Amino acid sequence: MSESEGGVDPVTLEVVRNACIAVAEEMNANLIRTGYSPNIKERRDCSCALFDAGGEMISQAENMPVHLGAMPFSVAAAVEQFPPETLEPGDSVLLNDPFRGGAHLPDLTLVSPVFVDGAVVAYAANRAHHADIGGARAGSVAADSTEIYQEGLRIPPVKFASGGDVNEDVLSMILANVRTPDERRGDLRAQEAANATGRRRFTDLAEKYGDTLAPALEAVKDYSERRMRTEIESLPDGTYAFEDVLDDDGRGNEDLPVRAAVTVDGDEVTVDFAGTAPQTAGPVNAVFAVTASATYYAVRCVTDPEIPPNHGCYRPITIETPERSLVDPEPPAAVVGGNLETSQRVTDVVLGAFAEADVSRVLAGSQGTMNNVTFGGTDPRTERPYAFYETQGGGFGGRDGKDGMDGVHVHMSNTMNTPIEVLETAYPLRVERYELRPDSGGAGQYRGGLGLRRDISVRGHTATFSLLADRQRHAPYGLAGGEDGEPGAAYRLDAAGTTRLAGKSTHDLPAGTTVSLRTPGAGGYGPPEERDPSLLAADLRLEKVTEAAARSHYGDDPVDAAVDLLDE
C-alpha cells in the first residue's frame, strides 16, 4: 500500500476498510440468526453489503457470489426510483424485479439509507432467498415456466418502510400472494433487523471519523481497483475463448451454447458473450445482473481473491452481451433458472477461457449446477401449506496441486445443506439416503470432487415436486489432461419401479414416493497417469474410487502400487 491513498493515510484506510467489512458481516450474522425459515437460518441463502452515498458497493459479507455481484444493480434501481432527497431516516426500499436490478423473483432485496446530520451517507442492503414468492408452483422455482408472470410476485422498487414503520399495505399485498405468509413475514422482519444493524454500526463509524470517512471510502475503492489492475496485468495479453452448453431449457430446446471470449489488454479485461444462444422459452434466461455477477466472480477467482470486493475491483472489467440472449433477455422471459443454472455455466465458460491464458490459475469444471429441488403441498400434520426449497452440493473441480472437494456447493452457490433433522421436523418429508457417489469425480493427477446422492421421500400426502438441474447430459470438463466428471441424474422410486426424471421437470408425487437425486462429480486436473499412488491408495481406502474404476482410468500398475500401499 502506498503512503497515501487518495489523501488518506494507510492506517486509516485499513481501519475503515475492515470496519466496513465487520459491519456487513454483523448484518449477515443477524439476518441468519433472526431468519424464520430454514432456507435462511440453516442454508444461509442470503447476503449483506454496504454501499456509499453514490450507491457504489464498499463492503460485503461474502456468502453468495450470485447475490453479491448482482446486488449493486438492485441498489442502483432502488436509488433511481427513490433518490436521496425523497428518503428519510427509517425508510427502506424492497424489490425483486429481475429486469430492474434483481436476479430472480425468490430473491428479495431490501435497501435502507443511512442518515447522518440529515443527509444520506450510505446504504445498508441485503438479499434473501424466500422459499416461496407465489407463482404457479410451490417454492417459486418451477422448471416448466415460460414467462416471468408464472414465476411469482414481481415487485418493482417500493417503499417497504417509512420512518421506521413497515408499510402494511405493501406487506399485506406480499403475504396475500404467497403460500407461506408466516415464513415470509418472519424473513422480511429479519431483513429489516439486519439493515437496522447496518445503519446503526455505520452511523457509529461516521460519527467517529467525521469528514475523513467519505474520502476513506473512495480510497478503499481505489485501492481495490489498483490491486485488480495489477493482477490483470500479470495475465498474458490476448483473446481467449471457451464454449459450453446447458443441457436444455426444459421446453424441448437442447444444447444451448454459452460462449465467452475474454480479452486481456494491459490492466483491463473484456468479456464478450457473442455467440451465446438467444433467449429461450424455458426458465433458464439469466438477466444481465446475474451474468455480470458470475463474470465478476470468475475474474476474482483467477486474480487475487483477497482483493477487497467492492465497486473498485470491478472497474477494470467490461462485459458485453448480445441483446435478447440467454445472458441478457428481455421481459417477459422466464428467468428463475438463469440465476441458478445459467449463472453456473457463465462461470464455467469464463473460467475455461482464462484457462487458455494460464491453466494453473483455474480449476477443472465443477458440478456446474445447483440441483434445485422444491416440494410443496399441504402438511398433513398441520393442515397448512408448506414449500420446501433446497440446492444440492456436488463435486468441486481438481486444481493445480490439489484434489477437488467432495459434496459441496460450488461457485455461484455457497449455501449449506438443510440438516436432515431440520428438514424432517419442518416438512412432511424424510431423507432416506445421503452419501457421496463413488467414482463420480473425474480422474486426474488431482482428482475431481465427488457428487452426492440424496433420496427424499414424501410422507402422508401428495406433493408437487419440481426439479431444475443441469449437467445431466454434458459432463463437467477436465483440465490439463484431466478427465471429465460424472454427470448427474434423478430418479423416481415407487411401487412401479425406478423411473429416470428429466433434469427440468415437474411432477405430482403420491405419499411414499421417493426422489433420488444424484449430483454431478467434477473434472480432474492433470494426466491421470501422474497421480501419486499414495493419493490413489487413500481414494481406495475411503471408497471414493472403486478398484475396477481405478484400473479403468489410471491403469493396472498405479493401482497395483496403491494396493500394495494399502497392504503395508
Coordinates of C-alpha atoms in Angstrom, one line a residue:
M1 CA 0.0 0.0 0.0
S2 CA 1.3 3.5 -0.8
E3 CA 2.0 6.0 1.9
S4 CA -1.2 7.9 0.9
E5 CA -4.2 6.6 -1.0
G6 CA -6.3 9.5 -2.2
G7 CA -5.0 11.6 0.7
V8 CA -5.9 9.1 3.3
D9 CA -3.2 7.6 5.4
P10 CA -2.7 3.8 5.1
V11 CA -3.7 3.1 8.8
T12 CA -7.0 4.9 8.5
L13 CA -7.7 3.3 5.2
E14 CA -7.2 -0.2 6.6
V15 CA -9.2 0.5 9.8
V16 CA -12.1 1.9 7.8
R17 CA -12.0 -0.9 5.3
N18 CA -12.1 -3.6 7.9
A19 CA -14.7 -1.8 9.9
C20 CA -17.0 -1.7 6.9
I21 CA -16.4 -5.5 6.3
A22 CA -17.2 -6.1 10.0
V23 CA -20.5 -4.2 9.6
A24 CA -21.5 -6.3 6.6
E25 CA -20.6 -9.5 8.4
E26 CA -22.5 -8.5 11.5
M27 CA -25.5 -7.7 9.4
N28 CA -25.3 -11.1 7.8
A29 CA -25.0 -12.8 11.2
N30 CA -28.1 -11.0 12.4
L31 CA -30.0 -12.0 9.3
I32 CA -29.2 -15.7 9.8
R33 CA -29.8 -15.6 13.5
T34 CA -33.2 -13.9 13.2
G35 CA -34.4 -15.5 10.0
Y36 CA -37.6 -17.5 10.3
S37 CA -37.3 -20.1 7.5
P38 CA -34.8 -23.0 7.3
N39 CA -33.7 -21.6 4.0
I40 CA -32.1 -18.6 5.8
K41 CA -31.4 -20.0 9.3
E42 CA -29.9 -23.3 8.1
R43 CA -28.9 -23.0 4.5
R44 CA -27.9 -19.3 4.8
D45 CA -29.2 -18.4 1.4
C46 CA -28.7 -14.7 2.0
S47 CA -26.1 -11.9 1.6
C48 CA -25.4 -8.4 3.1
A49 CA -23.4 -5.4 1.9
L50 CA -22.8 -1.7 2.4
F51 CA -22.9 0.9 -0.3
D52 CA -21.7 4.5 -0.2
A53 CA -23.8 7.6 -0.8
G54 CA -23.5 7.2 -4.5
G55 CA -24.8 3.7 -4.4
E56 CA -21.4 2.0 -5.0
M57 CA -20.5 -1.1 -3.0
I58 CA -17.9 -0.6 -0.3
S59 CA -18.0 -3.9 1.6
Q60 CA -19.8 -7.2 1.6
A61 CA -20.2 -10.3 3.7
E62 CA -19.0 -13.0 1.3
N63 CA -21.8 -15.6 1.3
M64 CA -23.5 -16.0 -2.0
P65 CA -21.5 -15.0 -5.1
V66 CA -24.6 -14.9 -7.3
H67 CA -26.1 -12.3 -4.9
L68 CA -23.2 -10.1 -4.3
G69 CA -22.1 -9.2 -7.8
A70 CA -25.8 -8.6 -8.7
M71 CA -26.8 -6.6 -5.6
P72 CA -25.3 -3.3 -6.8
F73 CA -27.8 -3.4 -9.7
S74 CA -30.7 -3.6 -7.2
V75 CA -29.3 -0.8 -5.1
A76 CA -29.0 1.3 -8.3
A77 CA -32.6 0.6 -9.2
A78 CA -33.8 1.5 -5.7
V79 CA -31.8 4.8 -5.7
E80 CA -33.1 5.6 -9.2
Q81 CA -36.7 5.1 -8.0
F82 CA -36.2 6.8 -4.7
P83 CA -33.4 9.5 -4.8
P84 CA -31.9 10.5 -1.5
E85 CA -34.0 13.7 -1.3
T86 CA -37.2 11.5 -1.2
L87 CA -36.0 9.4 1.7
E88 CA -35.9 9.9 5.5
P89 CA -34.4 8.0 8.4
G90 CA -36.1 4.6 8.9
D91 CA -37.1 4.2 5.3
S92 CA -36.4 1.0 3.3
V93 CA -37.0 0.0 -0.3
L94 CA -37.9 -3.5 -1.3
L95 CA -37.6 -5.1 -4.8
N96 CA -37.1 -8.4 -6.6
D97 CA -37.8 -7.5 -10.3
P98 CA -35.1 -9.2 -12.3
F99 CA -35.5 -6.6 -15.1
R100 CA -34.9 -3.8 -12.6
G101 CA -31.8 -4.9 -10.8
G102 CA -33.0 -8.2 -9.3
A103 CA -31.8 -11.7 -10.1
H104 CA -34.9 -13.9 -9.9
L105 CA -38.2 -13.5 -8.0
P106 CA -37.5 -15.5 -4.9
D107 CA -34.5 -13.2 -4.1
L108 CA -35.9 -10.2 -2.2
T109 CA -33.6 -7.2 -1.8
L110 CA -34.0 -4.7 0.9
V111 CA -32.2 -1.3 0.7
S112 CA -32.1 1.1 3.6
P113 CA -30.5 4.6 3.6
V114 CA -28.1 5.6 6.4
F115 CA -28.5 9.2 7.5
V116 CA -26.0 11.4 9.3
D117 CA -26.9 15.1 10.0
G118 CA -29.9 14.8 7.8
A119 CA -28.1 13.6 4.7
V120 CA -27.8 10.1 3.2
V121 CA -24.2 8.9 3.7
A122 CA -24.6 5.2 2.8
Y123 CA -27.0 2.4 2.2
A124 CA -27.3 -0.9 4.0
A125 CA -28.6 -3.7 1.8
N126 CA -29.3 -7.4 2.0
R127 CA -30.8 -10.1 -0.3
A128 CA -32.5 -13.2 0.9
H129 CA -33.9 -16.1 -1.0
H130 CA -37.5 -16.7 0.1
A131 CA -38.7 -20.3 -0.1
D132 CA -41.9 -19.1 -1.8
I133 CA -42.9 -15.9 -3.5
G134 CA -46.1 -17.2 -5.2
G135 CA -46.4 -18.2 -8.8
A136 CA -47.7 -21.4 -10.5
R137 CA -45.6 -23.8 -8.4
A138 CA -44.8 -24.2 -4.7
G139 CA -41.4 -22.9 -4.0
S140 CA -41.4 -20.5 -6.9
V141 CA -38.6 -22.4 -8.7
A142 CA -40.7 -24.0 -11.4
A143 CA -39.0 -26.0 -14.2
D144 CA -41.9 -25.5 -16.5
S145 CA -42.4 -21.7 -16.5
T146 CA -42.3 -19.9 -19.9
E147 CA -42.7 -16.3 -18.7
I148 CA -41.9 -14.4 -15.6
Y149 CA -45.6 -13.9 -14.7
Q150 CA -45.8 -17.6 -13.8
E151 CA -42.8 -17.4 -11.5
G152 CA -44.2 -15.4 -8.7
L153 CA -44.9 -12.0 -7.4
R154 CA -42.9 -9.3 -9.2
I155 CA -42.0 -6.3 -7.1
P156 CA -40.5 -3.1 -8.5
P157 CA -38.7 -0.8 -6.1
V158 CA -41.4 0.1 -3.5
K159 CA -41.2 1.8 -0.1
F160 CA -41.4 -1.1 2.4
A161 CA -40.9 1.1 5.4
S162 CA -41.3 4.8 6.1
G163 CA -39.8 6.4 9.1
G164 CA -39.2 3.1 10.7
D165 CA -42.8 1.8 10.2
V166 CA -43.5 -1.0 7.8
N167 CA -45.9 -0.2 5.0
E168 CA -48.7 -2.6 6.0
D169 CA -50.4 -2.3 2.6
V170 CA -47.3 -3.5 0.8
L171 CA -46.7 -6.3 3.4
S172 CA -50.4 -7.4 3.1
M173 CA -50.1 -7.5 -0.7
I174 CA -47.0 -9.7 -0.5
L175 CA -48.5 -12.1 2.1
A176 CA -51.7 -12.5 0.1
N177 CA -49.7 -13.8 -2.8
V178 CA -47.5 -16.5 -1.2
R179 CA -48.2 -19.9 0.2
T180 CA -46.4 -19.5 3.5
P181 CA -47.2 -16.0 4.8
D182 CA -45.8 -16.6 8.3
E183 CA -42.4 -17.5 6.9
R184 CA -42.4 -14.5 4.6
R185 CA -43.3 -12.2 7.4
G186 CA -40.6 -13.6 9.6
D187 CA -37.9 -13.4 7.0
L188 CA -38.8 -9.9 6.0
R189 CA -38.6 -8.9 9.6
A190 CA -35.1 -10.5 9.7
Q191 CA -34.1 -8.5 6.7
E192 CA -35.3 -5.3 8.4
A193 CA -33.3 -6.2 11.5
A194 CA -30.2 -6.8 9.5
N195 CA -30.3 -3.4 7.8
A196 CA -31.1 -1.7 11.2
T197 CA -27.8 -3.2 12.4
G198 CA -26.0 -1.8 9.4
R199 CA -27.5 1.6 9.8
R200 CA -26.5 1.7 13.5
R201 CA -23.0 0.5 13.0
F202 CA -22.3 2.7 10.0
T203 CA -23.6 5.7 11.9
D204 CA -21.2 5.0 14.7
L205 CA -18.4 4.8 12.1
A206 CA -19.4 8.2 10.6
E207 CA -19.5 9.8 14.0
K208 CA -16.0 8.5 14.8
Y209 CA -14.3 9.6 11.5
G210 CA -16.4 12.6 10.5
D211 CA -15.2 14.3 7.3
T212 CA -12.4 11.7 6.9
L213 CA -14.9 8.9 6.2
A214 CA -16.1 9.8 2.7
P215 CA -12.6 10.2 1.3
A216 CA -11.6 7.0 3.1
L217 CA -14.4 5.1 1.4
E218 CA -13.2 6.4 -2.0
A219 CA -9.7 5.4 -1.2
V220 CA -10.8 1.9 -0.3
K221 CA -12.4 1.5 -3.7
D222 CA -9.3 3.0 -5.5
Y223 CA -7.1 0.6 -3.5
S224 CA -9.1 -2.4 -4.8
E225 CA -9.1 -1.1 -8.3
R226 CA -5.3 -0.7 -8.2
R227 CA -4.8 -4.2 -6.9
M228 CA -7.1 -5.7 -9.5
R229 CA -5.4 -3.9 -12.4
T230 CA -2.0 -5.2 -11.1
E231 CA -3.4 -8.7 -11.1
I232 CA -4.9 -8.5 -14.6
E233 CA -1.7 -7.0 -15.9
S234 CA 0.1 -10.2 -14.8
L235 CA -2.0 -12.3 -17.3
P236 CA -0.7 -12.6 -20.9
D237 CA -2.4 -10.2 -23.3
G238 CA -4.7 -11.8 -25.9
T239 CA -8.2 -13.1 -26.6
Y240 CA -9.1 -16.4 -25.2
A241 CA -12.4 -18.2 -26.0
F242 CA -14.4 -21.1 -24.5
E243 CA -17.8 -22.5 -25.1
D244 CA -20.0 -24.9 -23.2
V245 CA -23.7 -25.7 -23.2
L246 CA -26.7 -26.0 -21.0
D247 CA -28.4 -29.4 -21.4
D248 CA -31.7 -27.9 -22.2
D249 CA -34.3 -25.4 -21.2
G250 CA -37.0 -27.8 -20.1
R251 CA -39.1 -26.9 -23.1
G252 CA -37.5 -29.2 -25.7
N253 CA -34.7 -26.9 -26.7
E254 CA -31.4 -28.7 -26.1
D255 CA -27.6 -27.9 -26.1
L256 CA -27.9 -24.2 -25.6
P257 CA -24.5 -22.7 -26.1
V258 CA -22.9 -20.2 -23.7
R259 CA -19.8 -18.7 -25.2
A260 CA -17.2 -16.3 -23.7
A261 CA -14.3 -14.5 -25.4
V262 CA -12.0 -13.0 -22.7
T263 CA -9.7 -10.2 -23.9
V264 CA -6.8 -9.2 -21.6
D265 CA -5.4 -5.9 -22.6
G266 CA -2.9 -4.5 -20.2
D267 CA -4.6 -3.9 -16.9
E268 CA -8.2 -4.3 -18.3
V269 CA -10.3 -7.3 -19.2
T270 CA -13.3 -7.5 -21.5
V271 CA -15.6 -10.5 -21.5
D272 CA -17.8 -10.8 -24.6
F273 CA -20.6 -13.3 -24.8
A274 CA -21.3 -13.0 -28.5
G275 CA -22.3 -16.4 -29.9
T276 CA -24.4 -17.3 -26.9
A277 CA -27.8 -18.8 -27.6
P278 CA -30.8 -16.4 -28.0
Q279 CA -33.2 -16.1 -25.0
T280 CA -35.2 -19.3 -24.8
A281 CA -38.7 -20.5 -23.9
G282 CA -37.8 -22.2 -20.7
P283 CA -36.8 -20.6 -17.3
V284 CA -33.0 -20.6 -17.8
N285 CA -32.6 -17.0 -19.1
A286 CA -30.1 -15.0 -17.0
V287 CA -30.6 -11.3 -16.7
F288 CA -27.6 -9.1 -17.2
A289 CA -27.1 -8.6 -13.4
V290 CA -26.7 -12.3 -13.0
T291 CA -24.3 -12.6 -15.9
A292 CA -22.3 -9.8 -14.5
S293 CA -22.2 -11.4 -11.1
A294 CA -20.9 -14.7 -12.4
T295 CA -18.3 -12.9 -14.6
Y296 CA -17.0 -10.7 -11.7
Y297 CA -16.7 -13.8 -9.6
A298 CA -14.7 -15.7 -12.2
V299 CA -12.3 -12.8 -12.7
R300 CA -11.8 -12.7 -8.9
C301 CA -11.0 -16.4 -8.9
V302 CA -8.2 -16.1 -11.4
T303 CA -6.7 -12.9 -9.9
D304 CA -6.4 -12.5 -6.1
P305 CA -9.5 -13.4 -4.1
E306 CA -8.0 -11.3 -1.2
I307 CA -8.6 -8.1 -3.1
P308 CA -11.3 -6.3 -1.1
P309 CA -14.5 -6.9 -3.0
N310 CA -16.1 -3.5 -3.7
H311 CA -17.0 -1.3 -6.7
G312 CA -13.3 -0.5 -7.4
C313 CA -12.3 -4.1 -8.2
Y314 CA -14.9 -4.3 -10.9
R315 CA -13.9 -1.1 -12.7
P316 CA -11.3 -2.7 -15.0
I317 CA -13.9 -5.3 -16.1
T318 CA -16.1 -4.7 -19.2
I319 CA -18.9 -7.1 -20.0
E320 CA -20.6 -7.3 -23.4
T321 CA -23.7 -9.3 -24.0
P322 CA -25.9 -9.8 -27.1
E323 CA -29.4 -8.4 -26.6
R324 CA -32.3 -10.8 -26.2
S325 CA -29.9 -13.6 -25.4
L326 CA -29.6 -16.3 -22.8
V327 CA -27.4 -14.0 -20.8
D328 CA -29.3 -10.8 -21.3
P329 CA -33.0 -11.5 -22.0
E330 CA -35.9 -9.1 -22.4
P331 CA -39.2 -9.4 -20.5
P332 CA -41.4 -11.4 -20.2
A333 CA -38.7 -14.1 -20.3
A334 CA -38.8 -16.8 -17.6
V335 CA -35.6 -16.3 -15.6
V336 CA -35.8 -18.2 -12.3
G337 CA -33.2 -20.8 -13.5
G338 CA -31.0 -18.2 -15.1
N339 CA -29.9 -17.2 -11.6
L340 CA -29.5 -20.8 -10.6
E341 CA -28.2 -22.7 -13.6
T342 CA -27.1 -20.4 -16.3
S343 CA -25.0 -18.4 -13.8
Q344 CA -23.0 -21.6 -13.2
R345 CA -22.4 -22.1 -16.9
V346 CA -21.3 -18.5 -17.3
T347 CA -18.8 -19.2 -14.6
D348 CA -17.7 -22.3 -16.3
V349 CA -17.0 -20.7 -19.7
V350 CA -15.3 -17.6 -18.3
L351 CA -13.0 -19.8 -16.2
G352 CA -12.5 -22.0 -19.2
A353 CA -11.4 -19.1 -21.3
F354 CA -9.0 -17.9 -18.6
A355 CA -7.5 -21.5 -18.6
E356 CA -6.4 -20.8 -22.2
A357 CA -4.4 -17.9 -20.8
D358 CA -3.0 -19.6 -17.7
V359 CA -4.3 -23.0 -16.8
S360 CA -2.5 -23.0 -13.5
R361 CA -4.9 -20.4 -12.2
V362 CA -8.1 -22.3 -13.0
L363 CA -9.8 -25.3 -11.5
A364 CA -11.4 -28.0 -13.7
G365 CA -15.1 -27.9 -14.2
S366 CA -17.1 -28.2 -11.0
Q367 CA -20.6 -29.7 -10.8
G368 CA -21.9 -26.8 -12.8
T369 CA -25.5 -26.9 -11.4
M370 CA -27.3 -26.1 -8.2
N371 CA -29.6 -29.1 -8.5
N372 CA -32.7 -27.2 -7.3
V373 CA -35.5 -29.2 -5.8
T374 CA -38.8 -27.9 -4.5
F375 CA -41.5 -29.8 -2.7
G376 CA -44.9 -28.3 -1.9
G377 CA -48.4 -29.3 -0.7
T378 CA -50.4 -29.4 2.5
D379 CA -48.6 -30.7 5.5
P380 CA -50.8 -33.5 6.9
R381 CA -49.5 -32.7 10.4
T382 CA -50.7 -29.1 10.5
E383 CA -53.2 -29.0 7.5
R384 CA -51.2 -25.9 6.4
P385 CA -49.4 -25.3 3.1
Y386 CA -45.7 -25.7 3.0
A387 CA -42.9 -25.0 0.4
F388 CA -39.5 -26.6 0.7
Y389 CA -36.6 -25.4 -1.5
E390 CA -33.1 -26.7 -1.5
T391 CA -30.0 -26.8 -3.7
Q392 CA -27.7 -29.8 -3.6
G393 CA -23.9 -29.9 -3.3
G394 CA -21.7 -31.8 -5.8
G395 CA -18.1 -32.0 -7.0
F396 CA -15.6 -29.2 -6.9
G397 CA -13.0 -29.3 -9.6
G398 CA -9.5 -30.6 -9.3
R399 CA -6.8 -27.9 -9.5
D400 CA -3.1 -27.5 -9.8
G401 CA -1.7 -29.1 -6.7
K402 CA -4.8 -30.3 -5.0
D403 CA -7.8 -32.6 -5.4
G404 CA -11.3 -31.2 -5.7
M405 CA -13.6 -31.1 -2.7
D406 CA -16.5 -33.7 -2.4
G407 CA -20.1 -32.9 -2.0
V408 CA -20.0 -29.1 -1.6
H409 CA -21.9 -26.2 -3.1
V410 CA -19.7 -24.6 -5.7
H411 CA -19.2 -21.2 -7.5
M412 CA -22.4 -19.2 -7.6
S413 CA -24.0 -21.2 -4.8
N414 CA -22.3 -21.1 -1.4
T415 CA -25.1 -22.3 0.8
M416 CA -25.2 -25.1 3.3
N417 CA -27.5 -28.1 3.1
T418 CA -30.6 -28.3 5.2
P419 CA -29.7 -30.7 8.0
I420 CA -31.8 -33.9 7.9
E421 CA -33.2 -33.3 11.4
V422 CA -34.4 -29.8 10.5
L423 CA -35.8 -31.0 7.1
E424 CA -37.8 -33.8 8.7
T425 CA -39.1 -31.7 11.5
A426 CA -40.1 -28.7 9.4
Y427 CA -41.6 -30.6 6.4
P428 CA -43.6 -33.8 5.8
L429 CA -40.5 -35.4 4.1
R430 CA -37.9 -38.0 5.0
V431 CA -34.3 -38.3 3.9
E432 CA -33.8 -42.0 3.2
R433 CA -30.2 -41.8 2.0
Y434 CA -27.4 -39.3 1.9
E435 CA -23.9 -40.2 0.7
L436 CA -21.1 -39.5 -1.7
R437 CA -21.2 -41.0 -5.1
P438 CA -18.0 -43.2 -5.6
D439 CA -16.3 -42.8 -9.0
S440 CA -18.2 -39.6 -9.9
G441 CA -15.1 -37.4 -9.7
G442 CA -13.0 -37.1 -12.9
A443 CA -9.7 -38.9 -12.9
G444 CA -6.5 -36.9 -13.0
Q445 CA -3.2 -36.1 -11.3
Y446 CA -5.6 -34.3 -9.0
R447 CA -9.0 -36.0 -8.8
G448 CA -12.2 -34.1 -9.3
G449 CA -14.6 -33.9 -6.3
L450 CA -17.4 -36.4 -5.8
G451 CA -21.1 -35.8 -6.3
L452 CA -23.8 -36.6 -3.8
R453 CA -26.8 -38.9 -3.6
R454 CA -29.7 -37.6 -1.6
D455 CA -33.0 -39.6 -1.5
I456 CA -36.1 -37.8 -0.2
S457 CA -39.5 -39.4 0.3
V458 CA -42.9 -37.9 0.6
R459 CA -44.8 -38.6 3.8
G460 CA -48.6 -38.7 4.3
H461 CA -49.7 -36.5 1.4
T462 CA -49.4 -35.9 -2.4
A463 CA -46.7 -33.4 -3.1
T464 CA -45.8 -31.2 -6.1
F465 CA -42.2 -31.7 -6.9
S466 CA -40.1 -29.6 -9.3
L467 CA -36.5 -30.4 -10.4
L468 CA -34.4 -27.7 -12.0
A469 CA -30.9 -29.1 -12.7
D470 CA -28.3 -29.3 -15.4
R471 CA -25.1 -31.3 -16.2
Q472 CA -27.2 -34.4 -16.6
R473 CA -26.3 -34.8 -20.3
H474 CA -23.0 -32.9 -20.6
A475 CA -20.2 -33.6 -18.0
P476 CA -18.1 -31.1 -16.1
Y477 CA -14.9 -30.7 -18.0
G478 CA -11.4 -31.8 -17.0
L479 CA -8.4 -29.6 -17.4
A480 CA -4.7 -30.0 -18.3
G481 CA -5.3 -33.7 -19.3
G482 CA -7.7 -34.5 -16.5
E483 CA -10.9 -36.4 -17.3
D484 CA -14.4 -35.2 -17.2
G485 CA -16.6 -35.7 -14.1
E486 CA -19.6 -37.9 -14.0
P487 CA -22.9 -36.2 -15.0
G488 CA -25.9 -36.0 -12.6
A489 CA -29.2 -37.8 -12.7
A490 CA -32.5 -38.0 -10.8
Y491 CA -34.9 -40.9 -10.4
R492 CA -38.4 -41.5 -9.1
L493 CA -38.6 -44.6 -6.9
D494 CA -42.1 -46.1 -6.2
A495 CA -44.1 -49.3 -6.3
A496 CA -43.8 -49.3 -10.1
G497 CA -40.1 -49.3 -10.0
T498 CA -37.4 -46.8 -10.9
T499 CA -38.0 -44.0 -13.5
R500 CA -35.4 -41.5 -14.7
L501 CA -36.6 -37.9 -14.3
A502 CA -35.8 -35.1 -16.8
G503 CA -33.4 -32.6 -15.4
K504 CA -36.0 -29.8 -15.7
S505 CA -39.4 -31.3 -14.9
T506 CA -42.4 -31.0 -12.5
H507 CA -44.3 -34.0 -11.0
D508 CA -47.1 -34.9 -8.6
L509 CA -45.8 -37.4 -6.1
P510 CA -48.1 -39.6 -4.0
A511 CA -47.3 -40.5 -0.4
G512 CA -44.5 -43.0 -0.2
T513 CA -42.7 -41.8 -3.4
T514 CA -39.0 -41.2 -3.2
V515 CA -36.9 -38.9 -5.4
S516 CA -33.3 -40.0 -5.7
L517 CA -31.0 -37.1 -6.6
R518 CA -27.5 -37.9 -8.0
T519 CA -25.4 -34.8 -8.3
P520 CA -22.5 -34.4 -10.8
G521 CA -18.9 -35.0 -9.8
A522 CA -16.2 -32.6 -11.0
G523 CA -13.5 -32.7 -13.6
G524 CA -10.0 -33.9 -12.8
Y525 CA -6.8 -31.8 -13.3
G526 CA -3.7 -33.1 -14.9
P527 CA -2.9 -36.5 -16.6
P528 CA -4.3 -39.5 -14.6
E529 CA -1.0 -41.4 -15.1
E530 CA 0.8 -38.8 -13.0
R531 CA -1.4 -39.3 -9.9
D532 CA 0.6 -40.1 -6.7
P533 CA -0.1 -43.7 -5.8
S534 CA -0.5 -42.7 -2.1
L535 CA -3.4 -40.4 -3.2
L536 CA -4.9 -43.3 -5.2
A537 CA -4.5 -45.6 -2.2
A538 CA -6.3 -43.0 0.0
D539 CA -9.2 -42.9 -2.5
L540 CA -9.4 -46.7 -2.4
R541 CA -9.3 -46.9 1.4
L542 CA -12.0 -44.2 1.7
E543 CA -14.1 -45.9 -1.0
K544 CA -14.2 -42.7 -3.1
V545 CA -12.9 -44.7 -6.1
T546 CA -13.6 -48.4 -6.7
E547 CA -10.8 -50.7 -7.7
A548 CA -12.4 -51.5 -11.0
A549 CA -12.9 -47.8 -11.9
A550 CA -9.4 -47.0 -10.8
R551 CA -7.9 -49.7 -13.1
S552 CA -10.0 -48.3 -16.0
H553 CA -8.9 -44.7 -15.5
Y554 CA -5.4 -45.0 -14.0
G555 CA -4.1 -48.3 -15.3
D556 CA -3.1 -51.6 -13.6
D557 CA 0.4 -50.6 -12.5
P558 CA -0.6 -47.5 -10.5
V559 CA -3.5 -49.4 -8.9
D560 CA -1.2 -52.3 -8.0
A561 CA 1.2 -49.8 -6.4
A562 CA -1.7 -48.2 -4.5
V563 CA -3.0 -51.7 -3.3
D564 CA 0.5 -52.5 -2.1
L565 CA 0.5 -49.4 0.0
L566 CA -2.9 -50.4 1.5
D567 CA -1.5 -53.8 2.4
E568 CA 1.6 -52.3 4.2

